[in-house]
mmCIF file of C-alpha atoms in Angstrom:
data_model
loop_
_atom_site.group_PDB
_atom_site.id
_atom_site.type_symbol
_atom_site.label_atom_id
_atom_site.label_comp_id
_atom_site.label_asym_id
_atom_site.label_seq_id
_atom_site.Cartn_x
_atom_site.Cartn_y
_atom_site.Cartn_z
ATOM 1 C CA MET A 1307 12.365 -21.628 -17.512
ATOM 2 C CA HIS A 1308 12.616 -20.895 -14.492
ATOM 3 C CA ARG A 1309 13.426 -20.423 -13.155
ATOM 4 C CA ARG A 1310 14.095 -20.065 -12.122
ATOM 5 C CA SER A 1311 14.478 -20.234 -9.047
ATOM 6 C CA ILE A 1312 12.495 -18.077 -6.729
ATOM 7 C CA ARG A 1313 14.128 -16.772 -3.612
ATOM 8 C CA PRO A 1314 12.059 -17.517 -0.484
ATOM 9 C CA GLN A 1315 10.975 -14.779 1.866
ATOM 10 C CA PRO A 1316 10.387 -16.498 5.228
ATOM 11 C CA SER A 1317 7.683 -15.234 7.533
ATOM 12 C CA ALA A 1318 7.087 -15.870 11.192
ATOM 13 C CA GLY A 1319 4.135 -18.105 10.447
ATOM 14 C CA GLY A 1320 6.116 -20.484 8.252
ATOM 15 C CA THR A 1321 4.452 -19.703 4.927
ATOM 16 C CA PRO A 1322 6.120 -17.793 2.097
ATOM 17 C CA THR A 1323 6.120 -14.032 2.538
ATOM 18 C CA ARG A 1324 4.452 -12.333 -0.375
ATOM 19 C CA ARG A 1325 4.243 -8.794 -1.535
ATOM 20 C CA GLN A 1326 1.127 -6.959 -0.642
ATOM 21 C CA PRO A 1327 -1.102 -5.657 -3.439
ATOM 22 C CA SER A 1328 0.095 -2.355 -4.836
ATOM 23 C CA ALA A 1329 -1.439 0.978 -3.903
ATOM 24 C CA GLY A 1330 -5.103 0.920 -4.556
ATOM 25 C CA GLY A 1331 -5.929 -1.981 -2.283
ATOM 26 C CA THR A 1332 -8.227 -4.707 -3.520
ATOM 27 C CA PRO A 1333 -7.318 -6.175 -6.933
ATOM 28 C CA THR A 1334 -9.612 -4.976 -9.678
ATOM 29 C CA ARG A 1335 -11.570 -7.092 -12.118
ATOM 30 C CA ARG A 1336 -9.225 -5.808 -14.805
ATOM 31 C CA HIS A 1337 -6.402 -7.777 -13.210
ATOM 32 C CA ALA A 1338 -8.415 -10.984 -13.346
ATOM 33 C CA ARG A 1339 -8.730 -10.601 -17.096
ATOM 34 C CA ARG A 1340 -5.013 -10.165 -17.718
ATOM 35 C CA ARG A 1341 -3.479 -11.696 -20.782
ATOM 36 C CA LEU A 1342 0.065 -11.564 -22.089
ATOM 37 C CA SER A 1343 0.652 -8.287 -23.901
ATOM 38 C CA ALA A 1344 2.673 -8.024 -27.097
ATOM 39 C CA SER A 1345 5.417 -6.276 -25.126
ATOM 40 C CA ALA A 1346 5.668 -9.039 -22.547
ATOM 41 C CA LEU A 1347 5.613 -11.682 -25.247
ATOM 42 C CA SER A 1348 8.357 -9.937 -27.186
ATOM 43 C CA ALA A 1349 10.565 -10.094 -24.115
ATOM 44 C CA LEU A 1350 10.235 -13.868 -24.178
ATOM 45 C CA ALA A 1351 12.026 -13.890 -27.525
ATOM 46 C CA LEU A 1352 15.261 -12.550 -26.025
ATOM 47 C CA ALA A 1353 18.039 -15.096 -25.641
ATOM 48 C CA ALA A 1354 18.199 -16.506 -22.118
ATOM 49 C CA ALA A 1355 21.354 -16.038 -20.076
ATOM 50 C CA PRO A 1356 23.353 -19.279 -20.349
ATOM 51 C CA LEU A 1357 23.197 -20.665 -16.815
ATOM 52 C CA LEU A 1358 24.474 -23.857 -18.372
ATOM 53 C CA SER A 1359 27.913 -22.917 -19.645
ATOM 54 C CA ALA A 1360 29.332 -23.724 -23.053
ATOM 55 C CA CYS A 1361 31.635 -26.467 -21.825
ATOM 56 C CA GLY A 1362 30.926 -30.120 -22.470
ATOM 57 C CA GLY A 1363 29.880 -32.850 -20.054
ATOM 58 C CA THR A 1364 29.537 -36.619 -19.939
ATOM 59 C CA ALA A 1365 25.791 -37.050 -19.531
ATOM 60 C CA HIS A 1366 24.425 -40.505 -20.237
ATOM 61 C CA PRO A 1367 23.263 -41.143 -23.819
ATOM 62 C CA GLY A 1368 19.593 -40.281 -24.289
ATOM 63 C CA ALA A 1369 19.502 -38.009 -21.256
ATOM 64 C CA ALA A 1370 19.511 -34.233 -21.172
ATOM 65 C CA ALA A 1371 20.998 -34.450 -17.678
ATOM 66 C CA VAL A 1372 21.586 -36.880 -14.834
ATOM 67 C CA VAL A 1373 21.056 -35.786 -11.227
ATOM 68 C CA GLY A 1374 22.092 -38.501 -8.809
ATOM 69 C CA ASN A 1375 20.185 -41.617 -9.828
ATOM 70 C CA THR A 1376 17.585 -39.611 -11.753
ATOM 71 C CA ARG A 1377 17.718 -39.104 -15.504
ATOM 72 C CA ILE A 1378 16.122 -36.068 -17.102
ATOM 73 C CA THR A 1379 15.440 -37.402 -20.561
ATOM 74 C CA GLU A 1380 15.380 -35.439 -23.790
ATOM 75 C CA ALA A 1381 11.675 -36.260 -24.026
ATOM 76 C CA GLN A 1382 11.003 -34.808 -20.569
ATOM 77 C CA LEU A 1383 12.880 -31.635 -21.446
ATOM 78 C CA GLN A 1384 10.994 -31.207 -24.710
ATOM 79 C CA HIS A 1385 7.717 -31.827 -22.900
ATOM 80 C CA ARG A 1386 8.572 -29.053 -20.444
ATOM 81 C CA VAL A 1387 9.412 -26.660 -23.279
ATOM 82 C CA GLY A 1388 6.117 -27.672 -24.876
ATOM 83 C CA GLU A 1389 4.302 -26.694 -21.680
ATOM 84 C CA LEU A 1390 5.771 -23.213 -22.010
ATOM 85 C CA HIS A 1391 4.610 -23.047 -25.628
ATOM 86 C CA ASP A 1392 1.119 -24.108 -24.583
ATOM 87 C CA ALA A 1393 1.080 -21.495 -21.831
ATOM 88 C CA VAL A 1394 2.073 -18.724 -24.241
ATOM 89 C CA ARG A 1395 -0.740 -19.746 -26.592
ATOM 90 C CA GLU A 1396 -3.261 -20.047 -23.760
ATOM 91 C CA LEU A 1397 -2.508 -16.719 -22.129
ATOM 92 C CA SER A 1398 -1.684 -14.608 -25.168
ATOM 93 C CA SER A 1399 -4.094 -12.263 -26.881
ATOM 94 C CA ASP A 1400 -1.630 -11.842 -29.765
ATOM 95 C CA ALA A 1401 -1.434 -15.087 -31.745
ATOM 96 C CA GLN A 1402 1.067 -13.762 -34.293
ATOM 97 C CA THR A 1403 3.567 -12.708 -31.632
ATOM 98 C CA SER A 1404 3.157 -15.897 -29.629
ATOM 99 C CA GLU A 1405 3.831 -18.069 -32.670
ATOM 100 C CA ARG A 1406 6.930 -16.027 -33.509
ATOM 101 C CA ILE A 1407 8.268 -16.650 -30.018
ATOM 102 C CA ILE A 1408 7.450 -20.332 -30.182
ATOM 103 C CA SER A 1409 9.261 -20.649 -33.506
ATOM 104 C CA GLY A 1410 12.447 -19.609 -31.715
ATOM 105 C CA SER A 1411 12.049 -22.163 -28.950
ATOM 106 C CA GLY A 1412 15.583 -23.473 -29.305
ATOM 107 C CA SER A 1413 16.725 -20.806 -26.850
ATOM 108 C CA LEU A 1414 14.344 -22.129 -24.197
ATOM 109 C CA ALA A 1415 15.955 -25.534 -23.740
ATOM 110 C CA ARG A 1416 18.970 -24.472 -21.696
ATOM 111 C CA PRO A 1417 17.222 -22.306 -19.080
ATOM 112 C CA THR A 1418 14.406 -24.856 -18.878
ATOM 113 C CA LEU A 1419 16.869 -27.665 -18.192
ATOM 114 C CA GLN A 1420 18.675 -25.490 -15.660
ATOM 115 C CA GLY A 1421 15.418 -25.096 -13.777
ATOM 116 C CA MET A 1422 14.693 -28.815 -13.883
ATOM 117 C CA VAL A 1423 18.140 -29.621 -12.501
ATOM 118 C CA ARG A 1424 17.928 -26.975 -9.819
ATOM 119 C CA ASP A 1425 14.540 -28.231 -8.656
ATOM 120 C CA ARG A 1426 16.059 -31.610 -7.927
ATOM 121 C CA VAL A 1427 19.061 -30.133 -6.164
ATOM 122 C CA VAL A 1428 16.834 -28.001 -3.923
ATOM 123 C CA ALA A 1429 14.578 -30.977 -3.205
ATOM 124 C CA ARG A 1430 17.552 -33.126 -2.176
ATOM 125 C CA ALA A 1431 19.123 -30.402 -0.027
ATOM 126 C CA ALA A 1432 15.794 -29.819 1.712
ATOM 127 C CA ALA A 1433 15.228 -33.545 2.253
ATOM 128 C CA ASP A 1434 18.711 -33.884 3.748
ATOM 129 C CA LYS A 1435 17.653 -31.327 6.362
ATOM 130 C CA GLY A 1436 14.389 -33.118 7.075
ATOM 131 C CA VAL A 1437 12.287 -30.513 5.284
ATOM 132 C CA THR A 1438 8.849 -31.553 4.056
ATOM 133 C CA VAL A 1439 6.086 -29.581 2.351
ATOM 134 C CA SER A 1440 2.467 -30.645 2.654
ATOM 135 C CA ARG A 1441 -0.231 -30.362 0.020
ATOM 136 C CA ALA A 1442 -2.153 -28.103 2.394
ATOM 137 C CA GLU A 1443 0.773 -25.665 2.533
ATOM 138 C CA VAL A 1444 0.907 -25.494 -1.251
ATOM 139 C CA GLN A 1445 -2.845 -24.958 -1.510
ATOM 140 C CA SER A 1446 -2.757 -22.224 1.128
ATOM 141 C CA ALA A 1447 0.093 -20.412 -0.617
ATOM 142 C CA ARG A 1448 -1.664 -20.633 -3.972
ATOM 143 C CA ALA A 1449 -4.928 -19.309 -2.549
ATOM 144 C CA GLN A 1450 -3.185 -16.269 -1.077
ATOM 145 C CA LEU A 1451 -1.244 -15.543 -4.249
ATOM 146 C CA THR A 1452 -4.362 -15.940 -6.382
ATOM 147 C CA GLN A 1453 -6.174 -13.379 -4.264
ATOM 148 C CA GLN A 1454 -3.275 -10.932 -4.448
ATOM 149 C CA ALA A 1455 -2.990 -11.367 -8.231
ATOM 150 C CA GLY A 1456 -6.674 -10.579 -8.711
ATOM 151 C CA GLY A 1457 -7.682 -14.091 -9.713
ATOM 152 C CA GLU A 1458 -6.401 -17.300 -11.242
ATOM 153 C CA GLN A 1459 -5.786 -15.725 -14.657
ATOM 154 C CA GLY A 1460 -3.665 -12.967 -13.159
ATOM 155 C CA LEU A 1461 -1.634 -15.513 -11.209
ATOM 156 C CA LYS A 1462 -0.954 -17.593 -14.320
ATOM 157 C CA VAL A 1463 0.175 -14.608 -16.389
ATOM 158 C CA GLU A 1464 2.328 -13.233 -13.590
ATOM 159 C CA TRP A 1465 4.232 -16.427 -12.952
ATOM 160 C CA LEU A 1466 4.738 -17.132 -16.644
ATOM 161 C CA THR A 1467 6.071 -13.664 -17.469
ATOM 162 C CA ARG A 1468 8.097 -13.123 -14.311
ATOM 163 C CA TYR A 1469 9.404 -16.598 -13.529
ATOM 164 C CA GLY A 1470 8.898 -18.695 -16.644
ATOM 165 C CA VAL A 1471 6.518 -21.023 -14.805
ATOM 166 C CA PRO A 1472 3.643 -22.364 -16.940
ATOM 167 C CA PRO A 1473 0.248 -22.866 -15.258
ATOM 168 C CA SER A 1474 0.730 -26.637 -15.262
ATOM 169 C CA ARG A 1475 3.784 -26.217 -13.004
ATOM 170 C CA LEU A 1476 2.502 -23.628 -10.550
ATOM 171 C CA ASP A 1477 1.973 -26.033 -7.657
ATOM 172 C CA ASP A 1478 5.406 -27.571 -8.191
ATOM 173 C CA ALA A 1479 7.018 -24.119 -8.220
ATOM 174 C CA LEU A 1480 5.227 -23.165 -5.014
ATOM 175 C CA ARG A 1481 6.314 -26.411 -3.387
ATOM 176 C CA GLU A 1482 9.944 -25.667 -4.240
ATOM 177 C CA ASN A 1483 9.592 -22.097 -3.007
ATOM 178 C CA ILE A 1484 8.242 -23.264 0.351
ATOM 179 C CA ALA A 1485 10.891 -25.979 0.599
ATOM 180 C CA GLU A 1486 13.651 -23.456 -0.040
ATOM 181 C CA GLN A 1487 12.193 -21.113 2.565
ATOM 182 C CA LYS A 1488 12.255 -23.953 5.070
ATOM 183 C CA LEU A 1489 15.804 -24.806 4.029
ATOM 184 C CA TYR A 1490 16.841 -21.277 4.953
ATOM 185 C CA ALA A 1491 15.222 -21.746 8.350
ATOM 186 C CA ALA A 1492 16.841 -25.154 8.870
ATOM 187 C CA LEU A 1493 20.258 -23.646 8.137
ATOM 188 C CA GLY A 1494 19.603 -20.629 10.344
ATOM 189 C CA ALA A 1495 20.154 -18.417 7.314
ATOM 190 C CA ASP A 1496 18.580 -15.019 6.713
ATOM 191 C CA PRO A 1497 17.381 -14.757 3.082
ATOM 192 C CA SER A 1498 17.530 -10.968 3.259
ATOM 193 C CA SER A 1499 21.264 -10.924 3.996
ATOM 194 C CA PRO A 1500 24.209 -11.697 1.688
ATOM 195 C CA ASP A 1501 25.631 -14.084 4.284
ATOM 196 C CA GLY A 1502 22.349 -15.969 4.510
ATOM 197 C CA LYS A 1503 22.100 -16.348 0.757
ATOM 198 C CA ALA A 1504 25.738 -17.424 0.579
ATOM 199 C CA THR A 1505 25.059 -20.110 3.179
ATOM 200 C CA VAL A 1506 22.229 -21.609 1.152
ATOM 201 C CA ASP A 1507 24.134 -21.245 -2.121
ATOM 202 C CA LYS A 1508 27.033 -23.150 -0.570
ATOM 203 C CA THR A 1509 24.679 -25.894 0.599
ATOM 204 C CA LEU A 1510 23.096 -26.228 -2.843
ATOM 205 C CA ALA A 1511 26.506 -26.297 -4.525
ATOM 206 C CA ALA A 1512 27.644 -29.059 -2.153
ATOM 207 C CA THR A 1513 24.442 -30.994 -2.794
ATOM 208 C CA ALA A 1514 24.896 -30.693 -6.561
ATOM 209 C CA LYS A 1515 28.448 -31.983 -6.204
ATOM 210 C CA LYS A 1516 27.256 -34.920 -4.109
ATOM 211 C CA LEU A 1517 24.610 -35.720 -6.714
ATOM 212 C CA LYS A 1518 27.242 -35.541 -9.464
ATOM 213 C CA VAL A 1519 25.067 -33.406 -11.716
ATOM 214 C CA ASP A 1520 25.960 -34.284 -15.296
ATOM 215 C CA VAL A 1521 24.574 -32.376 -18.285
ATOM 216 C CA ASN A 1522 24.482 -33.425 -21.928
ATOM 217 C CA PRO A 1523 27.174 -31.393 -23.786
ATOM 218 C CA ARG A 1524 24.585 -29.920 -26.137
ATOM 219 C CA TYR A 1525 23.142 -28.026 -23.152
ATOM 220 C CA GLY A 1526 26.464 -27.056 -21.582
ATOM 221 C CA THR A 1527 27.510 -27.905 -18.034
ATOM 222 C CA TRP A 1528 25.968 -27.328 -14.639
ATOM 223 C CA ASP A 1529 27.197 -24.222 -12.819
ATOM 224 C CA ALA A 1530 25.891 -24.467 -9.267
ATOM 225 C CA ALA A 1531 27.060 -20.972 -8.312
ATOM 226 C CA LYS A 1532 25.237 -19.218 -11.148
ATOM 227 C CA ALA A 1533 22.174 -21.379 -10.706
ATOM 228 C CA THR A 1534 21.690 -20.236 -7.131
ATOM 229 C CA ARG A 1535 22.162 -16.503 -7.600
ATOM 230 C CA ALA A 1536 19.234 -14.132 -7.976
ATOM 231 C CA ASP A 1537 21.100 -12.095 -10.599
ATOM 232 C CA ALA A 1538 21.419 -15.171 -12.827
ATOM 233 C CA ARG A 1539 17.813 -15.165 -13.979
ATOM 234 C CA PRO A 1540 17.336 -15.640 -17.716
ATOM 235 C CA ALA A 1541 17.519 -12.277 -19.480
ATOM 236 C CA TRP A 1542 13.916 -12.307 -20.651
ATOM 237 C CA LEU A 1543 12.710 -12.596 -17.047
ATOM 238 C CA ARG A 1544 14.664 -9.510 -16.044
ATOM 239 C CA ASP A 1545 13.465 -7.583 -19.074
ATOM 240 C CA VAL A 1546 9.832 -8.494 -18.488
ATOM 241 C CA SER A 1547 10.097 -7.409 -14.861
ATOM 242 C CA ARG A 1548 11.288 -4.003 -16.084
ATOM 243 C CA ALA A 1549 8.406 -3.611 -18.541
ATOM 244 C CA PRO A 1550 6.111 -0.604 -18.063
ATOM 245 C CA ALA A 1551 3.249 -1.015 -15.641
ATOM 246 C CA GLY A 1552 0.479 -3.031 -17.213
ATOM 247 C CA GLU A 1553 2.746 -4.574 -19.843
ATOM 248 C CA ALA A 1554 4.180 -7.409 -17.787
ATOM 249 C CA ALA A 1555 1.145 -8.616 -15.951
ATOM 250 C CA GLY A 1556 1.233 -8.417 -12.201
ATOM 251 C CA ALA A 1557 4.697 -6.952 -11.823
ATOM 252 C CA ASP A 1558 4.123 -6.194 -8.146
ATOM 253 C CA ALA A 1559 1.178 -8.282 -7.074
ATOM 254 C CA GLY A 1560 1.549 -11.330 -4.964
ATOM 255 C CA ALA A 1561 4.712 -13.071 -6.145
ATOM 256 C CA PRO A 1562 7.675 -13.598 -3.846
ATOM 257 C CA GLU A 1563 10.903 -11.879 -4.748
ATOM 258 C CA GLY A 1564 13.425 -14.120 -6.364
ATOM 259 C CA THR A 1565 15.118 -15.599 -9.372
ATOM 260 C CA GLY A 1566 13.782 -17.880 -11.871
ATOM 261 C CA ALA A 1567 12.918 -22.018 -11.649
ATOM 262 C CA GLU A 1568 11.471 -22.422 -12.231
ATOM 263 C CA THR A 1569 10.816 -23.245 -11.723
ATOM 264 C CA GLY A 1570 8.487 -26.238 -11.099
ATOM 265 C CA GLN A 1571 9.581 -29.701 -10.260
ATOM 266 C CA GLY A 1572 9.134 -32.505 -12.655
#
């Protein structure tokens, strides 16, 4: 769900730039006890914007998509959707609402697959530029975000509701975020400018073409342009981010600005 994908905010020190805690300073204990509210959960039920278009493809039988020499199987896709279901159950204080959302999980497959494909495209583009991300960098980023979100629980809720990233994929999502930030730097692109974003979008589109991304017709086709734009986040992510303060947990604490994929890699 990602998804999306999260736009990097480079900093001089080489780690992802994150928003500072909102007015009031130190996160309160209330933030550490955050759970998904009924309002935030209801937003998850909205149909996701189809980043995978309605046209058919020629994906290999048994695969949800093929990216280069890598197959994303139907089983892997369903497992990823299942992780989102598990996260909703784990973090929700409203069992009835969470089960209603889960019952409509068919709408989650497309944006989830879009995130999985995009992760691989970003990883390849970064690798082509010699970009690497260490475990220490991921751990450092997570520690800072956890502090800004008021604790591990706040971080989990925030990234699920804002970016569609389940707790089990947090480290993968952070790794992609850091890799994309470094990709901007490697290309000499400014993520805060339209030209900089266009440069990276063009690189990702070229990488996707080189990898011959092929999506099973039941999930549409890969649209590299839409998949790399911040305004192409699934609708429920945008709606949750507009929820009243306190409804969508952690709307301003700690997360980098950006789009969706998830996004975690898998």
